[in-house]
mmCIF file of C-alpha atoms in Angstrom:
data_model
loop_
_atom_site.group_PDB
_atom_site.id
_atom_site.type_symbol
_atom_site.label_atom_id
_atom_site.label_comp_id
_atom_site.label_asym_id
_atom_site.label_seq_id
_atom_site.Cartn_x
_atom_site.Cartn_y
_atom_site.Cartn_z
ATOM 1 C CA MET R 1266 6.145 -21.834 -6.154
ATOM 2 C CA THR R 1267 2.717 -21.167 -5.639
ATOM 3 C CA THR R 1268 1.522 -17.991 -4.032
ATOM 4 C CA TYR R 1269 -1.975 -17.861 -2.463
ATOM 5 C CA LEU R 1270 -4.250 -15.121 -1.224
ATOM 6 C CA CYS R 1271 -4.866 -16.406 2.235
ATOM 7 C CA ALA R 1272 -7.472 -13.835 3.662
ATOM 8 C CA ILE R 1273 -9.199 -10.688 2.863
ATOM 9 C CA GLY R 1274 -10.247 -8.162 5.440
ATOM 10 C CA THR R 1275 -12.459 -5.169 4.764
ATOM 11 C CA ALA R 1276 -13.619 -1.976 6.668
ATOM 12 C CA THR R 1277 -15.732 1.173 5.810
ATOM 13 C CA PRO R 1278 -16.245 4.384 7.440
ATOM 14 C CA PRO R 1279 -19.257 5.170 9.762
ATOM 15 C CA HIS R 1280 -21.429 7.108 7.360
ATOM 16 C CA LEU R 1281 -23.702 5.033 5.358
ATOM 17 C CA ILE R 1282 -25.786 7.318 3.226
ATOM 18 C CA PRO R 1283 -28.345 6.001 0.650
ATOM 19 C CA GLN R 1284 -27.770 6.694 -2.675
ATOM 20 C CA PRO R 1285 -30.878 9.064 -3.311
ATOM 21 C CA GLN R 1286 -29.745 10.975 -0.519
ATOM 22 C CA ILE R 1287 -26.540 11.599 -1.862
ATOM 23 C CA ALA R 1288 -28.300 12.616 -5.347
ATOM 24 C CA ASP R 1289 -30.211 15.398 -3.343
ATOM 25 C CA PHE R 1290 -26.787 16.643 -1.871
ATOM 26 C CA MET R 1291 -25.411 16.807 -5.404
ATOM 27 C CA ALA R 1292 -28.316 18.750 -6.852
ATOM 28 C CA SER R 1293 -28.157 21.217 -4.317
ATOM 29 C CA ALA R 1294 -24.466 21.591 -4.298
ATOM 30 C CA LEU R 1295 -24.443 22.086 -7.955
ATOM 31 C CA GLN R 1296 -27.367 24.280 -7.659
ATOM 32 C CA LEU R 1297 -29.287 22.416 -10.414
ATOM 33 C CA ASP R 1298 -32.927 23.566 -11.507
ATOM 34 C CA ALA R 1299 -35.793 21.000 -11.330
ATOM 35 C CA PRO R 1300 -35.433 19.372 -15.069
ATOM 36 C CA ASP R 1301 -31.614 18.885 -14.286
ATOM 37 C CA THR R 1302 -32.432 17.643 -10.798
ATOM 38 C CA ARG R 1303 -34.709 15.124 -12.266
ATOM 39 C CA LYS R 1304 -32.265 13.960 -14.765
ATOM 40 C CA LEU R 1305 -29.203 13.449 -11.854
ATOM 41 C CA GLN R 1306 -31.933 11.600 -9.835
ATOM 42 C CA ALA R 1307 -32.337 9.036 -12.596
ATOM 43 C CA LEU R 1308 -28.758 8.875 -13.272
ATOM 44 C CA TYR R 1309 -28.309 7.802 -9.679
ATOM 45 C CA ARG R 1310 -31.272 5.311 -9.714
ATOM 46 C CA VAL R 1311 -29.800 3.337 -12.786
ATOM 47 C CA SER R 1312 -26.531 3.212 -11.160
ATOM 48 C CA GLY R 1313 -27.051 -0.002 -9.709
ATOM 49 C CA ILE R 1314 -25.691 1.616 -6.265
ATOM 50 C CA GLY R 1315 -27.963 1.664 -3.528
ATOM 51 C CA GLN R 1316 -25.642 3.256 -0.671
ATOM 52 C CA ARG R 1317 -22.341 4.371 -0.087
ATOM 53 C CA TYR R 1318 -19.985 4.880 2.587
ATOM 54 C CA SER R 1319 -18.128 8.205 3.628
ATOM 55 C CA VAL R 1320 -15.677 9.362 5.717
ATOM 56 C CA LEU R 1321 -17.590 12.450 5.522
ATOM 57 C CA PRO R 1322 -21.097 12.973 7.094
ATOM 58 C CA ASP R 1323 -21.910 15.974 4.876
ATOM 59 C CA TYR R 1324 -23.524 13.699 1.828
ATOM 60 C CA GLY R 1325 -26.362 12.982 4.123
ATOM 61 C CA ARG R 1326 -27.158 16.254 5.349
ATOM 62 C CA VAL R 1327 -28.348 19.652 4.080
ATOM 63 C CA ASN R 1328 -26.757 22.914 3.688
ATOM 64 C CA GLY R 1329 -26.270 24.511 7.338
ATOM 65 C CA GLU R 1330 -25.441 21.207 8.603
ATOM 66 C CA PHE R 1331 -22.182 20.303 7.014
ATOM 67 C CA THR R 1332 -18.987 19.798 9.101
ATOM 68 C CA PHE R 1333 -16.617 20.008 5.932
ATOM 69 C CA PHE R 1334 -18.173 21.528 3.516
ATOM 70 C CA PRO R 1335 -18.697 25.399 3.879
ATOM 71 C CA ASN R 1336 -22.549 26.112 4.749
ATOM 72 C CA SER R 1337 -23.176 28.690 1.883
ATOM 73 C CA PRO R 1338 -25.339 28.151 -1.321
ATOM 74 C CA ASP R 1339 -22.533 27.344 -3.344
ATOM 75 C CA LEU R 1340 -20.120 25.860 -1.073
ATOM 76 C CA GLU R 1341 -17.415 28.563 -1.366
ATOM 77 C CA PRO R 1342 -14.981 28.851 -0.400
ATOM 78 C CA PHE R 1343 -14.490 25.534 -1.576
ATOM 79 C CA PRO R 1344 -12.118 22.886 0.227
ATOM 80 C CA THR R 1345 -8.273 23.175 -1.059
ATOM 81 C CA VAL R 1346 -5.937 20.118 -1.575
ATOM 82 C CA GLY R 1347 -4.415 20.734 1.623
ATOM 83 C CA GLN R 1348 -7.815 20.531 3.659
ATOM 84 C CA ARG R 1349 -8.990 17.285 1.737
ATOM 85 C CA MET R 1350 -5.674 15.739 2.913
ATOM 86 C CA GLY R 1351 -5.900 16.698 6.308
ATOM 87 C CA VAL R 1352 -9.253 14.572 6.239
ATOM 88 C CA TYR R 1353 -6.938 11.708 4.568
ATOM 89 C CA ARG R 1354 -4.647 12.016 7.184
ATOM 90 C CA GLU R 1355 -7.274 11.927 10.086
ATOM 91 C CA HIS R 1356 -9.100 8.700 8.501
ATOM 92 C CA ALA R 1357 -7.023 6.490 6.616
ATOM 93 C CA LEU R 1358 -4.949 5.160 9.330
ATOM 94 C CA PRO R 1359 -8.189 3.935 11.514
ATOM 95 C CA LEU R 1360 -9.862 2.789 8.594
ATOM 96 C CA SER R 1361 -6.761 0.744 7.499
ATOM 97 C CA VAL R 1362 -6.315 -0.846 10.776
ATOM 98 C CA ALA R 1363 -9.647 -1.852 10.997
ATOM 99 C CA ALA R 1364 -9.182 -3.725 7.661
ATOM 100 C CA VAL R 1365 -6.139 -5.328 8.718
ATOM 101 C CA HIS R 1366 -7.404 -6.542 12.178
ATOM 102 C CA ASP R 1367 -10.363 -8.253 10.053
ATOM 103 C CA CYS R 1368 -7.711 -9.734 7.661
ATOM 104 C CA LEU R 1369 -5.603 -11.114 10.525
ATOM 105 C CA ARG R 1370 -8.596 -12.516 12.545
ATOM 106 C CA GLN R 1371 -9.085 -14.965 9.836
ATOM 107 C CA VAL R 1372 -5.393 -16.015 10.088
ATOM 108 C CA PRO R 1373 -4.751 -16.745 13.839
ATOM 109 C CA ASP R 1374 -1.293 -18.370 12.988
ATOM 110 C CA VAL R 1375 -0.045 -15.208 11.779
ATOM 111 C CA ALA R 1376 0.977 -12.681 14.166
ATOM 112 C CA PRO R 1377 1.706 -8.963 13.285
ATOM 113 C CA SER R 1378 5.109 -9.383 14.072
ATOM 114 C CA ALA R 1379 5.600 -12.105 11.541
ATOM 115 C CA ILE R 1380 4.631 -9.804 8.553
ATOM 116 C CA THR R 1381 7.808 -9.308 6.364
ATOM 117 C CA HIS R 1382 6.502 -7.177 3.855
ATOM 118 C CA LEU R 1383 3.866 -4.238 3.659
ATOM 119 C CA ILE R 1384 2.632 -3.030 0.643
ATOM 120 C CA THR R 1385 0.016 0.290 0.845
ATOM 121 C CA VAL R 1386 -1.982 1.141 -1.946
ATOM 122 C CA SER R 1387 -3.892 4.609 -2.601
ATOM 123 C CA CYS R 1388 -4.816 7.085 -5.136
ATOM 124 C CA THR R 1389 -6.713 9.291 -3.092
ATOM 125 C CA GLY R 1390 -4.208 10.829 -0.230
ATOM 126 C CA MET R 1391 -0.552 10.948 -0.032
ATOM 127 C CA TYR R 1392 1.732 12.066 3.008
ATOM 128 C CA ALA R 1393 5.211 11.457 4.452
ATOM 129 C CA PRO R 1394 6.044 9.877 6.697
ATOM 130 C CA GLY R 1395 2.913 8.079 5.289
ATOM 131 C CA LEU R 1396 0.326 5.520 5.867
ATOM 132 C CA ASP R 1397 2.872 2.901 5.726
ATOM 133 C CA ILE R 1398 4.936 4.022 8.720
ATOM 134 C CA GLU R 1399 1.936 4.864 10.743
ATOM 135 C CA LEU R 1400 0.676 1.000 10.164
ATOM 136 C CA VAL R 1401 4.082 -0.151 10.987
ATOM 137 C CA ALA R 1402 4.044 1.468 14.554
ATOM 138 C CA ASN R 1403 -0.187 1.064 15.226
ATOM 139 C CA LEU R 1404 0.057 -2.664 14.435
ATOM 140 C CA GLY R 1405 3.086 -3.494 15.922
ATOM 141 C CA LEU R 1406 4.950 -4.708 12.770
ATOM 142 C CA SER R 1407 8.581 -4.862 12.912
ATOM 143 C CA THR R 1408 10.664 -1.676 12.007
ATOM 144 C CA ALA R 1409 12.415 -4.104 9.485
ATOM 145 C CA VAL R 1410 9.335 -4.910 7.606
ATOM 146 C CA ARG R 1411 9.922 -4.200 4.034
ATOM 147 C CA ARG R 1412 7.582 -1.222 2.827
ATOM 148 C CA THR R 1413 6.490 -0.613 -0.518
ATOM 149 C CA CYS R 1414 4.042 2.085 -1.630
ATOM 150 C CA VAL R 1415 1.665 1.658 -5.188
ATOM 151 C CA ASN R 1416 0.302 5.286 -5.579
ATOM 152 C CA PHE R 1417 -2.096 6.900 -7.792
ATOM 153 C CA MET R 1418 -2.884 3.794 -10.103
ATOM 154 C CA GLY R 1419 -6.521 3.889 -9.646
ATOM 155 C CA CYS R 1420 -8.901 1.174 -9.527
ATOM 156 C CA TYR R 1421 -6.400 -1.588 -10.725
ATOM 157 C CA ALA R 1422 -3.929 -1.013 -8.248
ATOM 158 C CA ALA R 1423 -4.559 -4.049 -6.234
ATOM 159 C CA PHE R 1424 -3.416 -6.281 -8.909
ATOM 160 C CA ASN R 1425 -0.095 -4.479 -9.209
ATOM 161 C CA ALA R 1426 0.104 -4.978 -5.364
ATOM 162 C CA LEU R 1427 -0.462 -8.712 -5.613
ATOM 163 C CA LYS R 1428 1.881 -8.902 -8.406
ATOM 164 C CA LEU R 1429 4.578 -7.415 -6.230
ATOM 165 C CA ALA R 1430 3.465 -9.813 -3.443
ATOM 166 C CA GLU R 1431 3.681 -12.833 -5.604
ATOM 167 C CA ALA R 1432 7.373 -11.424 -6.600
ATOM 168 C CA PHE R 1433 8.210 -11.385 -2.801
ATOM 169 C CA CYS R 1434 6.982 -14.640 -2.123
ATOM 170 C CA GLN R 1435 8.607 -16.197 -5.001
ATOM 171 C CA ALA R 1436 12.094 -14.894 -3.836
ATOM 172 C CA ASP R 1437 11.478 -15.685 -0.219
ATOM 173 C CA ALA R 1438 9.340 -18.807 0.546
ATOM 174 C CA ASP R 1439 8.815 -17.466 3.996
ATOM 175 C CA ALA R 1440 7.789 -13.936 2.962
ATOM 176 C CA CYS R 1441 4.560 -12.991 4.514
ATOM 177 C CA VAL R 1442 3.192 -10.097 2.882
ATOM 178 C CA LEU R 1443 0.352 -7.861 4.037
ATOM 179 C CA VAL R 1444 -1.378 -5.777 1.303
ATOM 180 C CA VAL R 1445 -3.658 -2.581 2.266
ATOM 181 C CA CYS R 1446 -5.768 -0.882 -0.097
ATOM 182 C CA THR R 1447 -7.547 2.352 1.186
ATOM 183 C CA GLU R 1448 -9.422 4.970 -0.702
ATOM 184 C CA LEU R 1449 -11.257 8.078 0.348
ATOM 185 C CA CYS R 1450 -12.648 8.934 -3.016
ATOM 186 C CA THR R 1451 -15.621 11.062 -1.554
ATOM 187 C CA ILE R 1452 -13.222 13.678 -0.107
ATOM 188 C CA HIS R 1453 -12.485 14.868 -3.897
ATOM 189 C CA PHE R 1454 -16.099 15.906 -4.943
ATOM 190 C CA GLN R 1455 -15.647 18.542 -7.730
ATOM 191 C CA LYS R 1456 -18.517 21.195 -8.554
ATOM 192 C CA ASN R 1457 -18.446 20.525 -11.986
ATOM 193 C CA HIS R 1458 -21.375 20.370 -14.245
ATOM 194 C CA GLU R 1459 -19.550 18.178 -17.229
ATOM 195 C CA GLU R 1460 -21.204 14.611 -17.582
ATOM 196 C CA ASP R 1461 -17.921 13.063 -16.831
ATOM 197 C CA HIS R 1462 -17.934 14.410 -13.428
ATOM 198 C CA LEU R 1463 -21.648 13.938 -12.816
ATOM 199 C CA VAL R 1464 -21.064 10.094 -13.264
ATOM 200 C CA SER R 1465 -17.965 9.660 -11.075
ATOM 201 C CA ASN R 1466 -19.970 11.667 -8.395
ATOM 202 C CA ALA R 1467 -22.284 9.162 -8.782
ATOM 203 C CA LEU R 1468 -20.123 6.228 -8.102
ATOM 204 C CA PHE R 1469 -17.722 6.451 -5.677
ATOM 205 C CA GLY R 1470 -17.487 5.500 -2.202
ATOM 206 C CA ASP R 1471 -14.744 5.122 0.487
ATOM 207 C CA GLY R 1472 -13.432 1.851 2.270
ATOM 208 C CA SER R 1473 -10.388 -0.317 2.859
ATOM 209 C CA ALA R 1474 -9.081 -3.963 2.250
ATOM 210 C CA ALA R 1475 -6.395 -5.613 3.518
ATOM 211 C CA ALA R 1476 -5.050 -9.030 2.276
ATOM 212 C CA LEU R 1477 -2.557 -11.550 3.290
ATOM 213 C CA VAL R 1478 -0.298 -13.115 0.868
ATOM 214 C CA ARG R 1479 2.065 -16.326 1.626
ATOM 215 C CA SER R 1480 3.708 -19.217 -0.220
ATOM 216 C CA ARG R 1481 1.331 -21.668 1.453
ATOM 217 C CA PRO R 1482 -2.453 -21.506 1.749
ATOM 218 C CA ALA R 1483 -4.599 -20.946 4.948
ATOM 219 C CA LYS R 1484 -4.899 -23.584 7.441
ATOM 220 C CA HIS R 1485 -8.268 -23.007 7.896
ATOM 221 C CA GLY R 1486 -10.802 -22.129 5.217
ATOM 222 C CA PRO R 1487 -10.102 -21.584 1.262
ATOM 223 C CA SER R 1488 -7.296 -19.675 -0.310
ATOM 224 C CA LEU R 1489 -6.910 -18.454 -3.931
ATOM 225 C CA ALA R 1490 -3.879 -19.141 -5.722
ATOM 226 C CA LEU R 1491 -2.453 -16.504 -7.687
ATOM 227 C CA THR R 1492 -1.898 -18.603 -10.930
ATOM 228 C CA ALA R 1493 -1.519 -15.813 -13.929
ATOM 229 C CA PHE R 1494 -1.729 -12.068 -14.638
ATOM 230 C CA HIS R 1495 -2.209 -10.360 -17.821
ATOM 231 C CA CYS R 1496 -2.340 -6.714 -18.609
ATOM 232 C CA GLU R 1497 -3.105 -4.677 -21.950
ATOM 233 C CA ILE R 1498 -3.363 -0.845 -22.533
ATOM 234 C CA GLU R 1499 -6.095 0.749 -24.680
ATOM 235 C CA PRO R 1500 -4.115 3.792 -25.842
ATOM 236 C CA ASP R 1501 -7.201 5.075 -27.243
ATOM 237 C CA GLY R 1502 -8.653 5.497 -23.973
ATOM 238 C CA HIS R 1503 -5.961 7.707 -22.539
ATOM 239 C CA ALA R 1504 -8.300 10.761 -21.977
ATOM 240 C CA ASP R 1505 -11.112 8.621 -21.069
ATOM 241 C CA MET R 1506 -10.277 7.596 -17.649
ATOM 242 C CA ALA R 1507 -8.038 9.765 -15.830
ATOM 243 C CA TRP R 1508 -7.047 11.203 -12.359
ATOM 244 C CA HIS R 1509 -5.414 14.655 -11.885
ATOM 245 C CA ILE R 1510 -4.468 16.425 -8.935
ATOM 246 C CA ASN R 1511 -5.756 20.063 -9.148
ATOM 247 C CA ASP R 1512 -6.232 23.249 -6.807
ATOM 248 C CA PHE R 1513 -9.364 21.875 -5.311
ATOM 249 C CA GLY R 1514 -8.683 18.121 -4.700
ATOM 250 C CA PHE R 1515 -8.147 15.276 -7.082
ATOM 251 C CA GLU R 1516 -10.273 15.120 -10.480
ATOM 252 C CA MET R 1517 -11.435 12.067 -11.885
ATOM 253 C CA THR R 1518 -12.503 12.009 -15.609
ATOM 254 C CA LEU R 1519 -14.674 9.053 -16.375
ATOM 255 C CA SER R 1520 -16.026 9.352 -19.824
ATOM 256 C CA SER R 1521 -19.347 7.377 -21.084
ATOM 257 C CA TYR R 1522 -16.982 5.726 -23.910
ATOM 258 C CA VAL R 1523 -14.911 3.632 -21.089
ATOM 259 C CA PRO R 1524 -17.533 0.711 -21.505
ATOM 260 C CA ARG R 1525 -16.974 0.868 -25.168
ATOM 261 C CA MET R 1526 -13.314 0.655 -24.480
ATOM 262 C CA ILE R 1527 -13.568 -2.219 -22.424
ATOM 263 C CA GLN R 1528 -15.904 -4.007 -24.966
ATOM 264 C CA ARG R 1529 -13.283 -3.474 -27.578
ATOM 265 C CA GLY R 1530 -10.291 -4.891 -25.478
ATOM 266 C CA ILE R 1531 -11.913 -7.514 -22.962
ATOM 267 C CA ARG R 1532 -11.715 -10.390 -25.331
ATOM 268 C CA GLN R 1533 -8.253 -9.893 -26.336
ATOM 269 C CA LEU R 1534 -7.401 -9.478 -22.494
ATOM 270 C CA THR R 1535 -8.998 -12.783 -21.646
ATOM 271 C CA ASP R 1536 -7.221 -14.617 -24.292
ATOM 272 C CA GLY R 1537 -3.999 -13.000 -23.885
ATOM 273 C CA LEU R 1538 -4.351 -14.433 -20.066
ATOM 274 C CA LEU R 1539 -5.229 -17.862 -20.883
ATOM 275 C CA ARG R 1540 -3.273 -18.353 -23.732
ATOM 276 C CA ASN R 1541 -0.623 -20.626 -22.121
ATOM 277 C CA LEU R 1542 -2.631 -22.175 -19.412
ATOM 278 C CA PRO R 1543 -4.768 -25.450 -19.862
ATOM 279 C CA VAL R 1544 -7.897 -23.405 -18.796
ATOM 280 C CA GLU R 1545 -10.405 -22.191 -21.392
ATOM 281 C CA LEU R 1546 -13.219 -19.548 -20.638
ATOM 282 C CA ALA R 1547 -15.747 -22.241 -20.764
ATOM 283 C CA ASP R 1548 -14.371 -24.099 -17.779
ATOM 284 C CA ILE R 1549 -14.409 -20.951 -15.584
ATOM 285 C CA GLN R 1550 -17.693 -20.507 -13.304
ATOM 286 C CA ALA R 1551 -16.464 -17.842 -10.606
ATOM 287 C CA PHE R 1552 -15.621 -14.400 -11.496
ATOM 288 C CA ALA R 1553 -14.532 -11.374 -9.278
ATOM 289 C CA ILE R 1554 -14.800 -8.458 -11.735
ATOM 290 C CA HIS R 1555 -14.054 -4.657 -10.546
ATOM 291 C CA PRO R 1556 -17.580 -3.109 -10.379
ATOM 292 C CA GLY R 1557 -16.413 0.151 -12.236
ATOM 293 C CA GLY R 1558 -19.919 0.662 -12.776
ATOM 294 C CA ARG R 1559 -23.125 -1.268 -14.102
ATOM 295 C CA LYS R 1560 -22.534 -0.486 -17.588
ATOM 296 C CA ILE R 1561 -18.662 -1.956 -17.436
ATOM 297 C CA LEU R 1562 -20.423 -5.041 -15.797
ATOM 298 C CA GLU R 1563 -22.886 -5.388 -18.499
ATOM 299 C CA THR R 1564 -20.545 -4.901 -21.337
ATOM 300 C CA ILE R 1565 -18.168 -7.814 -19.856
ATOM 301 C CA GLU R 1566 -21.223 -9.837 -19.687
ATOM 302 C CA LYS R 1567 -22.257 -9.375 -23.575
ATOM 303 C CA GLU R 1568 -18.672 -9.890 -24.778
ATOM 304 C CA LEU R 1569 -17.741 -12.993 -22.793
ATOM 305 C CA GLY R 1570 -21.130 -14.579 -22.690
ATOM 306 C CA LEU R 1571 -21.840 -14.306 -18.830
ATOM 307 C CA THR R 1572 -24.692 -13.992 -16.868
ATOM 308 C CA THR R 1573 -25.567 -11.805 -14.278
ATOM 309 C CA ASN R 1574 -25.377 -14.437 -11.650
ATOM 310 C CA ASP R 1575 -21.825 -15.062 -12.905
ATOM 311 C CA ASN R 1576 -21.464 -11.322 -11.827
ATOM 312 C CA ARG R 1577 -23.274 -11.546 -8.660
ATOM 313 C CA PHE R 1578 -20.422 -10.736 -6.299
ATOM 314 C CA ALA R 1579 -19.643 -7.546 -8.240
ATOM 315 C CA TYR R 1580 -23.168 -6.336 -8.283
ATOM 316 C CA SER R 1581 -23.375 -7.197 -4.652
ATOM 317 C CA VAL R 1582 -20.348 -5.081 -3.609
ATOM 318 C CA LEU R 1583 -21.486 -1.990 -6.189
ATOM 319 C CA ARG R 1584 -24.894 -2.257 -4.698
ATOM 320 C CA ASP R 1585 -23.715 -2.077 -1.159
ATOM 321 C CA TYR R 1586 -20.311 0.296 -1.307
ATOM 322 C CA GLY R 1587 -20.324 1.852 -4.979
ATOM 323 C CA ASN R 1588 -16.639 1.892 -6.319
ATOM 324 C CA MET R 1589 -13.984 2.305 -3.438
ATOM 325 C CA SER R 1590 -11.243 2.344 -6.573
ATOM 326 C CA SER R 1591 -8.482 0.097 -5.862
ATOM 327 C CA ALA R 1592 -10.238 -1.806 -2.972
ATOM 328 C CA THR R 1593 -13.118 -2.704 -4.549
ATOM 329 C CA VAL R 1594 -11.882 -5.853 -6.310
ATOM 330 C CA LEU R 1595 -10.683 -7.006 -2.914
ATOM 331 C CA PHE R 1596 -13.929 -6.588 -1.424
ATOM 332 C CA VAL R 1597 -15.528 -8.675 -4.551
ATOM 333 C CA LEU R 1598 -12.936 -11.472 -3.914
ATOM 334 C CA ARG R 1599 -13.888 -11.513 -0.197
ATOM 335 C CA GLU R 1600 -17.523 -12.315 -1.104
ATOM 336 C CA LEU R 1601 -16.387 -14.885 -3.421
ATOM 337 C CA LEU R 1602 -14.291 -16.484 -0.694
ATOM 338 C CA GLN R 1603 -16.853 -16.539 1.652
ATOM 339 C CA SER R 1604 -19.113 -18.432 -0.728
ATOM 340 C CA LEU R 1605 -16.703 -21.131 -1.181
ATOM 341 C CA THR R 1606 -16.541 -24.771 0.090
ATOM 342 C CA PRO R 1607 -14.241 -27.652 -0.263
ATOM 343 C CA ALA R 1608 -16.391 -28.830 -3.051
ATOM 344 C CA ASN R 1609 -14.764 -25.709 -5.074
ATOM 345 C CA ASN R 1610 -11.337 -26.970 -4.531
ATOM 346 C CA GLN R 1611 -9.017 -26.246 -7.597
ATOM 347 C CA GLU R 1612 -11.590 -24.301 -9.490
ATOM 348 C CA PRO R 1613 -10.708 -21.323 -11.636
ATOM 349 C CA VAL R 1614 -11.640 -17.763 -10.907
ATOM 350 C CA LEU R 1615 -11.412 -14.941 -13.318
ATOM 351 C CA SER R 1616 -10.657 -11.379 -12.058
ATOM 352 C CA PHE R 1617 -10.584 -8.046 -14.120
ATOM 353 C CA ALA R 1618 -10.167 -4.444 -13.017
ATOM 354 C CA PHE R 1619 -9.694 -1.177 -15.146
ATOM 355 C CA GLY R 1620 -8.226 2.317 -14.704
ATOM 356 C CA PRO R 1621 -6.265 5.126 -15.949
ATOM 357 C CA GLY R 1622 -4.525 4.327 -19.378
ATOM 358 C CA LEU R 1623 -6.763 2.702 -20.363
ATOM 359 C CA THR R 1624 -5.402 -0.074 -18.509
ATOM 360 C CA LEU R 1625 -7.029 -3.364 -18.235
ATOM 361 C CA GLU R 1626 -5.747 -6.090 -16.132
ATOM 362 C CA ALA R 1627 -6.787 -9.533 -15.854
ATOM 363 C CA MET R 1628 -5.970 -12.245 -13.120
ATOM 364 C CA LEU R 1629 -6.763 -15.946 -12.876
ATOM 365 C CA LEU R 1630 -6.747 -17.721 -9.259
ATOM 366 C CA THR R 1631 -7.420 -21.281 -8.307
ATOM 367 C CA VAL R 1632 -9.181 -22.128 -5.255
ATOM 368 C CA ALA R 1633 -7.087 -24.001 -2.692
ATOM 369 C CA TYR R 1634 -7.613 -25.798 0.539
ATOM 370 C CA CYS R 1635 -4.624 -26.892 2.689
ATOM 371 C CA GLU R 1636 -4.197 -30.428 2.665
ATOM 372 C CA CYS R 1637 -3.744 -30.202 6.738
ATOM 373 C CA ALA R 1638 -7.296 -28.659 6.949
ATOM 374 C CA ALA R 1639 -8.683 -32.303 5.851
ATOM 375 C CA LEU R 1640 -6.541 -34.093 8.606
#
């Protein structure tokens, strides 16, 4: 039985901040001298990011106008984990609700009460009773809805959520699964001059994406059949992409070696996905790749013989939103969905995402239109 990704909704917080303005904030917060400020600004210019969204207005303000970070030259006392989790609890729910409403608007035949399973995904905040229970109450879901939380898996976590959704639909043809990925990455800014932290500070933004998964395609518009999944782990990258809870927030390690690790493993990952399928890489014209960074996208293009145009949806999301961890690949898939027409029916779509481990995830989807749409 085939499982379908029927609709994707997205939402971002209200504070849209241009990338150069964030660079100015970082240079001031890190108290960089003029030469290091110029180097930081250059890093931000070549990131491929034009703007990012944040639940915090501070990244677009100057010291003295901050509402979250202290208005002191060194931002001390630096916000604690507890303070950051307070911001997460305040903003995660309304952002998630907005993404779900955007999703369900696309499938008017699905009422919130019809949702049988709820999967929440996040690596940037945790509390209990958590976001899942708050969504049940706020959206009017059944109190008997089956809830699953995917926590702290990083940028590839949406793939695990979709695997779970597929399993639920395979077990119950009437399952109606709602996946909600909500990440508030910017609440975890760290004052660290190491290159890994400078790079991660230049990439991450906030956003939420919601997806509806069922055992039949949407009645109107395109769906994406979940055709196959494959995962590989590069143990040598264990320390190159990591996510740890420390006293002053969650600390991201994102080494400059990550693109090299992906370069080494992406062909094996692709071959493993397609090995037992009647699809070859040359047959695939549509791609939805998690834009972990510009260099990652360029590395994949080089290794798999793709063009920048093949990766256009990933570059568009990177430019307009930055890296929003688990939500990002759903933003990319949404842009791809919006570009489809019935002429694309049955075309394969290749998707990748990467995260701590170093984990490499691959997914093959197939464009599907409901037969009833042609009636």
